[in-house]
Short mmCIF file of C-alpha atoms in Angstrom, two decimals:
data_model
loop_
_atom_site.label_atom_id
_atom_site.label_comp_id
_atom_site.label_asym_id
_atom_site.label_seq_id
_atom_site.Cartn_x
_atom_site.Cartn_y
_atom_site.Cartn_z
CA UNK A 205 -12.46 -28.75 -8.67
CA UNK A 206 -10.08 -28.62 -5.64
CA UNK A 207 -9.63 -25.76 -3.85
CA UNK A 208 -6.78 -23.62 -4.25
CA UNK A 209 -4.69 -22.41 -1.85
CA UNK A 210 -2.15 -19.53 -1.73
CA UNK A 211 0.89 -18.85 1.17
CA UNK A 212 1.63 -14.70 1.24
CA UNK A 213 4.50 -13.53 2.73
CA UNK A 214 4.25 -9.83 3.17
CA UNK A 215 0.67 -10.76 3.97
CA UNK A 216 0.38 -7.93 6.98
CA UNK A 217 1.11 -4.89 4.39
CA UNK A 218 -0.65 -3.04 1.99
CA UNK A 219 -0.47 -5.88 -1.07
CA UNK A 220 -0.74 -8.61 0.66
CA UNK A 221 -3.78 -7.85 2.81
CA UNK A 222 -5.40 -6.76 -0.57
CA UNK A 223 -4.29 -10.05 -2.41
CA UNK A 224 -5.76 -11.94 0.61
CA UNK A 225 -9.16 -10.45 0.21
CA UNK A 226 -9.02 -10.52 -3.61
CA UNK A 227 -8.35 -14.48 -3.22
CA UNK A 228 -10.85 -15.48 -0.59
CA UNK A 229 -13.40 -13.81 -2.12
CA UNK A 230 -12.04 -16.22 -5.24
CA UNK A 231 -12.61 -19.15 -2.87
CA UNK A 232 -8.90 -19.87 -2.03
CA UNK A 233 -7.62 -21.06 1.04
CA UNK A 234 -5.24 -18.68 2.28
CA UNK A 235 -2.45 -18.43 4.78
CA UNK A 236 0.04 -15.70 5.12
CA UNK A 237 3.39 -15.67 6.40
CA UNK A 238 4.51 -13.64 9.13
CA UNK A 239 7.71 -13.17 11.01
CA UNK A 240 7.68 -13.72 15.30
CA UNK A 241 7.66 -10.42 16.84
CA UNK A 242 7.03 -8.96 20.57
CA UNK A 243 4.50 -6.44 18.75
CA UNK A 244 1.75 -8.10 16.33
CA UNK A 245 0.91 -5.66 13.80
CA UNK A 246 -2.16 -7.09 11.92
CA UNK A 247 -4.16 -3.42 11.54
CA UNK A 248 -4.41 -4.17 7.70
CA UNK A 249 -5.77 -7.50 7.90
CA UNK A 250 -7.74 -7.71 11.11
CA UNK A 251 -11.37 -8.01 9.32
CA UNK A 252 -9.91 -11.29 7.69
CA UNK A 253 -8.19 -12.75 10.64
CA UNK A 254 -10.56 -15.69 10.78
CA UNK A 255 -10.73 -16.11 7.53
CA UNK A 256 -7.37 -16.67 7.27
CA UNK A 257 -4.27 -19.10 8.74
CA UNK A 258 -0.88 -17.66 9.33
CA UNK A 259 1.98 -19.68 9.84
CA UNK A 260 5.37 -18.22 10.74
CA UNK A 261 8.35 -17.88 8.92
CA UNK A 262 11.37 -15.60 7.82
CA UNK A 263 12.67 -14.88 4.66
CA UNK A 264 15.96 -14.32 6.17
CA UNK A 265 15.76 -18.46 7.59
CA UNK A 266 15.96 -20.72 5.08
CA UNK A 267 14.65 -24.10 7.20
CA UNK A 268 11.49 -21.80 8.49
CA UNK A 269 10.10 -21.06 4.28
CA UNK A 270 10.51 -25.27 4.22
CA UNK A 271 8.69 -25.89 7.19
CA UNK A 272 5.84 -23.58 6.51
CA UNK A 273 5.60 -24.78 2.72
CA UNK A 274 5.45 -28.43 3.79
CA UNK A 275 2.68 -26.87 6.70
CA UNK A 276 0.74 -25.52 3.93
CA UNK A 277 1.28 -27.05 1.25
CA UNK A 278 0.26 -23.87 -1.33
CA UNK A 279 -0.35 -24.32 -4.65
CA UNK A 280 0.62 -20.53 -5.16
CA UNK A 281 2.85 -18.88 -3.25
CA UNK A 282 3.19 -14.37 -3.60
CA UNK A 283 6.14 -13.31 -2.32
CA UNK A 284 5.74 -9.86 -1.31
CA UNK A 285 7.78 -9.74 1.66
CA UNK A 286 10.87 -6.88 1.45
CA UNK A 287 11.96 -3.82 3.25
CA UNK A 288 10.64 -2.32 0.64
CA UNK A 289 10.96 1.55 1.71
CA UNK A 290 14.04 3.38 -0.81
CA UNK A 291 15.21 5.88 1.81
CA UNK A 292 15.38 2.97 4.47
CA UNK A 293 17.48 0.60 1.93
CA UNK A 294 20.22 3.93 2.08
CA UNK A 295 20.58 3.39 5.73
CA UNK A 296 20.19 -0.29 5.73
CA UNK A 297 21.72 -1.44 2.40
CA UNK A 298 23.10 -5.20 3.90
CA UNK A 299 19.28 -6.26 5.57
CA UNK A 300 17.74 -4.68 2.63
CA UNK A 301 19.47 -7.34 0.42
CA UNK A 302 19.08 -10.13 3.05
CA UNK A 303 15.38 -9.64 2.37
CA UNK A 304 14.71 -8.30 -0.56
CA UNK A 305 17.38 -9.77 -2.36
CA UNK A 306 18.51 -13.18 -0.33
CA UNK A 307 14.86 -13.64 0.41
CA UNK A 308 13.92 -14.87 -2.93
CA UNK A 309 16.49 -17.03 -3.39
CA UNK A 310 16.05 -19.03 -0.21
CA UNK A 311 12.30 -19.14 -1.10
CA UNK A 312 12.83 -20.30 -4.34
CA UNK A 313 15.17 -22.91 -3.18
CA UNK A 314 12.18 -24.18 -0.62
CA UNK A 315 9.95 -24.58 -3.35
CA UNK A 316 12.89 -26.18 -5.46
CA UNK A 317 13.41 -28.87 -2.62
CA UNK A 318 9.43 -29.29 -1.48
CA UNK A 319 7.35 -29.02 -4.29
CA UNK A 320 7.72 -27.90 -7.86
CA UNK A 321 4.83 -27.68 -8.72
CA UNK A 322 3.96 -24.21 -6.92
CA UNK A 323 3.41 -21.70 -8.74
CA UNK A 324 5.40 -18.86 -7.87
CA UNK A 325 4.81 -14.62 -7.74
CA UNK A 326 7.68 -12.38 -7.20
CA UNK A 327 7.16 -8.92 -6.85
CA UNK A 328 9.79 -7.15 -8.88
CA UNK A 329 9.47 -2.98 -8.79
CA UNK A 330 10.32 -0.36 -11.14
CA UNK A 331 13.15 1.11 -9.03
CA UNK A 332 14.36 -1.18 -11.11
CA UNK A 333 14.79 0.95 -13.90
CA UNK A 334 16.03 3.54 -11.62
CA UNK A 335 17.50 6.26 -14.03
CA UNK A 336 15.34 5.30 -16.62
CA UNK A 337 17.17 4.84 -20.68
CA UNK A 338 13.56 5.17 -22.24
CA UNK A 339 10.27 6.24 -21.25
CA UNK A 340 7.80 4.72 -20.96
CA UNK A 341 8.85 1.40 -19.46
CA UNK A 342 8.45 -1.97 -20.29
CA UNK A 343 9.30 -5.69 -20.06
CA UNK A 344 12.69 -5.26 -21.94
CA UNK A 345 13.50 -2.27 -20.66
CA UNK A 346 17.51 -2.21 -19.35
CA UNK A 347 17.62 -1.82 -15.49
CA UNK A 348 19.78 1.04 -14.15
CA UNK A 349 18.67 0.87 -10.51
CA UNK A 350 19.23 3.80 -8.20
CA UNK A 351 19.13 2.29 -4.56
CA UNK A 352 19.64 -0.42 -2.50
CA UNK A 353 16.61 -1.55 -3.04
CA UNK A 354 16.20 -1.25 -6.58
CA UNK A 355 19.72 -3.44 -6.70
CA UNK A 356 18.68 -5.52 -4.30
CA UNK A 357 15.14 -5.97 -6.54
CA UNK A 358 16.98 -6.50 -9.68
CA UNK A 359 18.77 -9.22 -7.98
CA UNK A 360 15.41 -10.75 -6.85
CA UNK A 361 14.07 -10.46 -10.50
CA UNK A 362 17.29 -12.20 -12.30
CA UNK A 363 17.20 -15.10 -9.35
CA UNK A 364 13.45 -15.69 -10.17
CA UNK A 365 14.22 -15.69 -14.17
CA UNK A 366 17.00 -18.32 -13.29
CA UNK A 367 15.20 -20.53 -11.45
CA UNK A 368 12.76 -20.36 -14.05
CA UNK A 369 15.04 -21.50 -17.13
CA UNK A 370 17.18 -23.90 -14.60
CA UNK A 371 13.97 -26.07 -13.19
CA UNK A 372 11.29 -25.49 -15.05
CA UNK A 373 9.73 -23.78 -12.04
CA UNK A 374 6.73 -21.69 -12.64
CA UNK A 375 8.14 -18.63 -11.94
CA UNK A 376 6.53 -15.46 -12.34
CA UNK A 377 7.43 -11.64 -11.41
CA UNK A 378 5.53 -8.40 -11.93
CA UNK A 379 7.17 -5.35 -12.51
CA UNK A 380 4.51 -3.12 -10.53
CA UNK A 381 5.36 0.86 -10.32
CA UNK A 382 4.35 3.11 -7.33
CA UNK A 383 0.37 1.38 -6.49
CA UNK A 384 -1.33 3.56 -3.33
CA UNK A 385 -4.43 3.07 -0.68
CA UNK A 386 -5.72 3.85 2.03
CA UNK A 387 -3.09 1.04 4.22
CA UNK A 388 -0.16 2.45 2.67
CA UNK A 389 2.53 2.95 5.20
CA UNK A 390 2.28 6.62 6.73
CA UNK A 391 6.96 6.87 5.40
CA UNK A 392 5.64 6.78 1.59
CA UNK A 393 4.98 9.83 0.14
CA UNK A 394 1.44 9.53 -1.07
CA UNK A 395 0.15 8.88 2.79
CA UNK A 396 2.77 11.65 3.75
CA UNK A 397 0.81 14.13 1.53
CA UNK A 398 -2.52 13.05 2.34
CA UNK A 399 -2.53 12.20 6.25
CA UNK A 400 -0.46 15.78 6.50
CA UNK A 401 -3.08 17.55 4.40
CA UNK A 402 -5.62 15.69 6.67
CA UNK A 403 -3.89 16.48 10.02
CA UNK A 404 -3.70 20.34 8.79
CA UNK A 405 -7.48 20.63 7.71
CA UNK A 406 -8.14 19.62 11.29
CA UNK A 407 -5.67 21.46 13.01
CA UNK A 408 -3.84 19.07 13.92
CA UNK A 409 -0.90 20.17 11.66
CA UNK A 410 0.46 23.55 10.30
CA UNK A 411 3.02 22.43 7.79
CA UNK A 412 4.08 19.70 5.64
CA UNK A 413 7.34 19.36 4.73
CA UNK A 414 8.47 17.52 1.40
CA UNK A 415 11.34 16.60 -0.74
CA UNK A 416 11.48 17.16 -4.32
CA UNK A 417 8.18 17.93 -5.28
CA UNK A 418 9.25 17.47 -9.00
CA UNK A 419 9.53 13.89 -9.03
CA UNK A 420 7.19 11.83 -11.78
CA UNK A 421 5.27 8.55 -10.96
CA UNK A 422 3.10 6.23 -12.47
CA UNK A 423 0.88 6.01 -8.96
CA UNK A 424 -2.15 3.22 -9.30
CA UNK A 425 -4.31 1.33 -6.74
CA UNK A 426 -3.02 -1.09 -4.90
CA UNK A 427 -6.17 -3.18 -5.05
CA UNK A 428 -6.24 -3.05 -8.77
CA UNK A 429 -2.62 -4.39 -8.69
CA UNK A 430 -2.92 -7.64 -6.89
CA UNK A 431 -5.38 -8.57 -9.48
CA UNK A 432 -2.69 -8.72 -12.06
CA UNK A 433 -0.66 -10.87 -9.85
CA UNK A 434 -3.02 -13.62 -9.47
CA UNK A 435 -3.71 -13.20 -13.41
CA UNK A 436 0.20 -14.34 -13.35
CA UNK A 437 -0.38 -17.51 -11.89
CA UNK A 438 -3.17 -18.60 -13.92
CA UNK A 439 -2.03 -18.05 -17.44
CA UNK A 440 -0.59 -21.55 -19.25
CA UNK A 441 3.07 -20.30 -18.96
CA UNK A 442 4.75 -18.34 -16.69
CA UNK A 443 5.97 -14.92 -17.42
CA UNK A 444 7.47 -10.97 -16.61
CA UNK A 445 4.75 -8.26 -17.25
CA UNK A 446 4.75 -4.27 -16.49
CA UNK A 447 1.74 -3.39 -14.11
CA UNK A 448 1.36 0.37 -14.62
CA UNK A 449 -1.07 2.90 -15.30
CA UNK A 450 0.72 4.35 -18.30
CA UNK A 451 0.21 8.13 -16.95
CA UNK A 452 2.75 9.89 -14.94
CA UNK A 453 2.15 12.73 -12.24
CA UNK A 454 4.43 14.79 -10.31
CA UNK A 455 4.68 15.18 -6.28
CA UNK A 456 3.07 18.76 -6.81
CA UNK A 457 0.04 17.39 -8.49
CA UNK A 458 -0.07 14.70 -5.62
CA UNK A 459 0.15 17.44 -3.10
CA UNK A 460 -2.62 19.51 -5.14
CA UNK A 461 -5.61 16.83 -5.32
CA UNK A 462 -4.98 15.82 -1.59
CA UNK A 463 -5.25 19.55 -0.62
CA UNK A 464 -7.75 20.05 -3.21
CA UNK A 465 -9.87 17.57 -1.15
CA UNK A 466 -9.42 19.62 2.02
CA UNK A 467 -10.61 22.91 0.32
CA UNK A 468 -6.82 24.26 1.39
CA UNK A 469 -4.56 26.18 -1.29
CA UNK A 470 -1.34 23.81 -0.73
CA UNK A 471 0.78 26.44 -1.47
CA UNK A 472 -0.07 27.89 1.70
CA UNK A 473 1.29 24.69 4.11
CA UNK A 474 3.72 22.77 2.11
CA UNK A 475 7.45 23.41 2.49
CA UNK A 476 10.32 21.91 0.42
CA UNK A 477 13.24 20.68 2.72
CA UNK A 478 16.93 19.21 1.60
CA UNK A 479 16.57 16.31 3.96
CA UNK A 480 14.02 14.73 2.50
CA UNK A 481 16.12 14.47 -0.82
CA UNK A 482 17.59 10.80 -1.82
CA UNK A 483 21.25 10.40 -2.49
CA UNK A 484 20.62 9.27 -5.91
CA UNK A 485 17.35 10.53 -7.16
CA UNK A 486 15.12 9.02 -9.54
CA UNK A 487 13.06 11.55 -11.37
CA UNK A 488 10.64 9.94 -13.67
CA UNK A 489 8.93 6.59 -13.93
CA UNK A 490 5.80 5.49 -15.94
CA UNK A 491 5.25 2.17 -17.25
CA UNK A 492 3.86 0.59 -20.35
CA UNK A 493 1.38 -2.36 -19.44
CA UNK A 494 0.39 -3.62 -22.73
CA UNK A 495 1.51 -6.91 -22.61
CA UNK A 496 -0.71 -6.91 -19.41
CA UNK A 497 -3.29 -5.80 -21.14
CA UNK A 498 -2.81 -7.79 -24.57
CA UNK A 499 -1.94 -11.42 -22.17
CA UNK A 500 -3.87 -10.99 -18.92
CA UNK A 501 -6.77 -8.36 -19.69
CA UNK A 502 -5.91 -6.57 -17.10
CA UNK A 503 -7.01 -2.88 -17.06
CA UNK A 504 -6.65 -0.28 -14.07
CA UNK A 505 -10.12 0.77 -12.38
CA UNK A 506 -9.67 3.28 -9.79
CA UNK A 507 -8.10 6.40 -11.30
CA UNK A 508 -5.32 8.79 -9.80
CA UNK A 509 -7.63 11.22 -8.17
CA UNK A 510 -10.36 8.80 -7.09
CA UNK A 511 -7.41 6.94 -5.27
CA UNK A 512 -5.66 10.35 -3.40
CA UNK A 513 -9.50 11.52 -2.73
CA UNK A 514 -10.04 7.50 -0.89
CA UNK A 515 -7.01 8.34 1.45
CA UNK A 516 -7.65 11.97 2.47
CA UNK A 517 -10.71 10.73 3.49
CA UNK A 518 -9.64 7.75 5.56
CA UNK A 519 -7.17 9.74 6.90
CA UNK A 520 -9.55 12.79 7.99
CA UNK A 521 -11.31 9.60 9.93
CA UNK A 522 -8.72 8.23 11.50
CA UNK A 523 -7.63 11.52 12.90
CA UNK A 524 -10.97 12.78 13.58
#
């Protein structure tokens, strides 16, 4: 059997240096894409450095995704490359759609002109459904996005669905809600909550300052996610699928288990503030992954407080 052999972009963050472990330990060859930059940040994926390749490229230039496919020659390609932070996305709307919108369309068009063959991941989001019309979510659920981004990720969706039915690409994109670790940036809320809680056990801190603590999400682990993405790629047709947990928690509850695992009453340090609020708000998400389950077998491992309990700790040892 010949070897596989995948091309990430995104492969620096969270999901893609979790999808680049997930496939080398599959046997893959793997290269990630990464754009040239004064600073290298590589933090997430510097115990895999040489097991990896990474070529450069920008999903903003459309000749640098053709050179590095015809460098690599991938027989999957994940695209999980975006500015993919909401609040960002209010302050940069037009480069939040040159990448996370534009990006997928000049990537597709790469593979459309080098090989058709690859098989293709997008990673679609469930800001998508924004102000959500029913609840729980799924595949054929209508999209009411709520931010840049989530417009910008419907676009990418659509694009990936066209290409799809126009050349019989195989095209697939997973609708993944809110999926945490350890390497999640310190600007999303789940590593705001648990590196403050961790900072304030050790003194480091005295207050943590939120937005709407009110908010609902369907929160899972990021390393149970990327499984479902390669699942994608290997069924016998390509297709959309929901990657969720199917349960829903609010900010408080976040903010309780991470202070819960610093023996600290949260009530005590946490303080709501109007500047963390969104324009547009999106107040409850949760997903139904059936067809996940029912297509790929794929079932969530690591639950919701096993996964907050994982970062307070790795945050209490980064600061300690």
């Amino acid at each position: 059997m010949n070897q596989k052999t995948a091309l990430i972009t995104g492969v620096t963050g969270q999901d893609g240096s979790y999808l680049a472990e997930f496939l080398l330990e599959r046997g893959y060859r793997v290269a990630g894409m990464v754009r040239r930059a004064s600073v290298d940040k590589y933090e997430r994926i510097a115990h895999i450095m040489d097991k990896i390749e990474l070529v450069q490229g920008d999903l903003l230039d459309q000749f640098s995704l053709i050179s590095a496919l015809q460098q690599v020659q991938p027989t999957e390609v994940y695209n999980l490359a975006a500015q993919s932070f909401v609040p960002t996305s209010w302050a940069q709307p037009v480069l939040t759609t040159e990448f996370t919108a534009l990006g997928v369309t000049r990537l597709l068009e790469a593979i459309r002109l080098v090989n058709r063959d690859i098989r293709f991941y997008q990673a679609s989001s469930s800001e998508m459904f924004g102000k959500v019309l029913e609840t729980p979510q799924k595949e054929t659920t209508r999209f009411y996005p709520r931010s840049p981004y989530g417009v910008s990720k419907v676009y990418g969706h659509y694009i990936t669905v066209n290409y799809r039915e126009s050349y019989d690409l195989f095209a697939a994109s997973g609708i993944l809600f809110n999926h945490e670790s350890p390497r999640r940036g310190l600007e999303f809320v789940t590593r705001k909550v648990t590196d403050g809680a961790a900072r304030i056990k050790l003194g480091k801190a005295s207050v943590l300052k939120m937005g709407n603590i009110d908010s609902r999400r369907d929160w899972g682990f990021a390393g149970d996610y990327v499984r479902a993405m390669w699942l994608m790629l290997q069924q016998d047709a390509p297709d959309d699928f929901v990657v969720a947990t199917g349960v829903s928690h609010t900010v408080q509850y976040l903010i309780e288990v991470a202070f819960d695992c610093v023996g600290l009453n949260w009530r005590d340090y946490v303080q709501t503030d109007p500047a963390f609020l969104r324009p547009a708000e999106v107040d409850l998400l949760v997903g139904d992954a059936s067809k996940a389950r029912e297509k790929l077998g794929w079932e969530p491992v690591v639950t919701f407080e096993k996964m907050i309990e994982m970062m307070v700790q790795a945050d209490l040892e980064r600061h300690s």
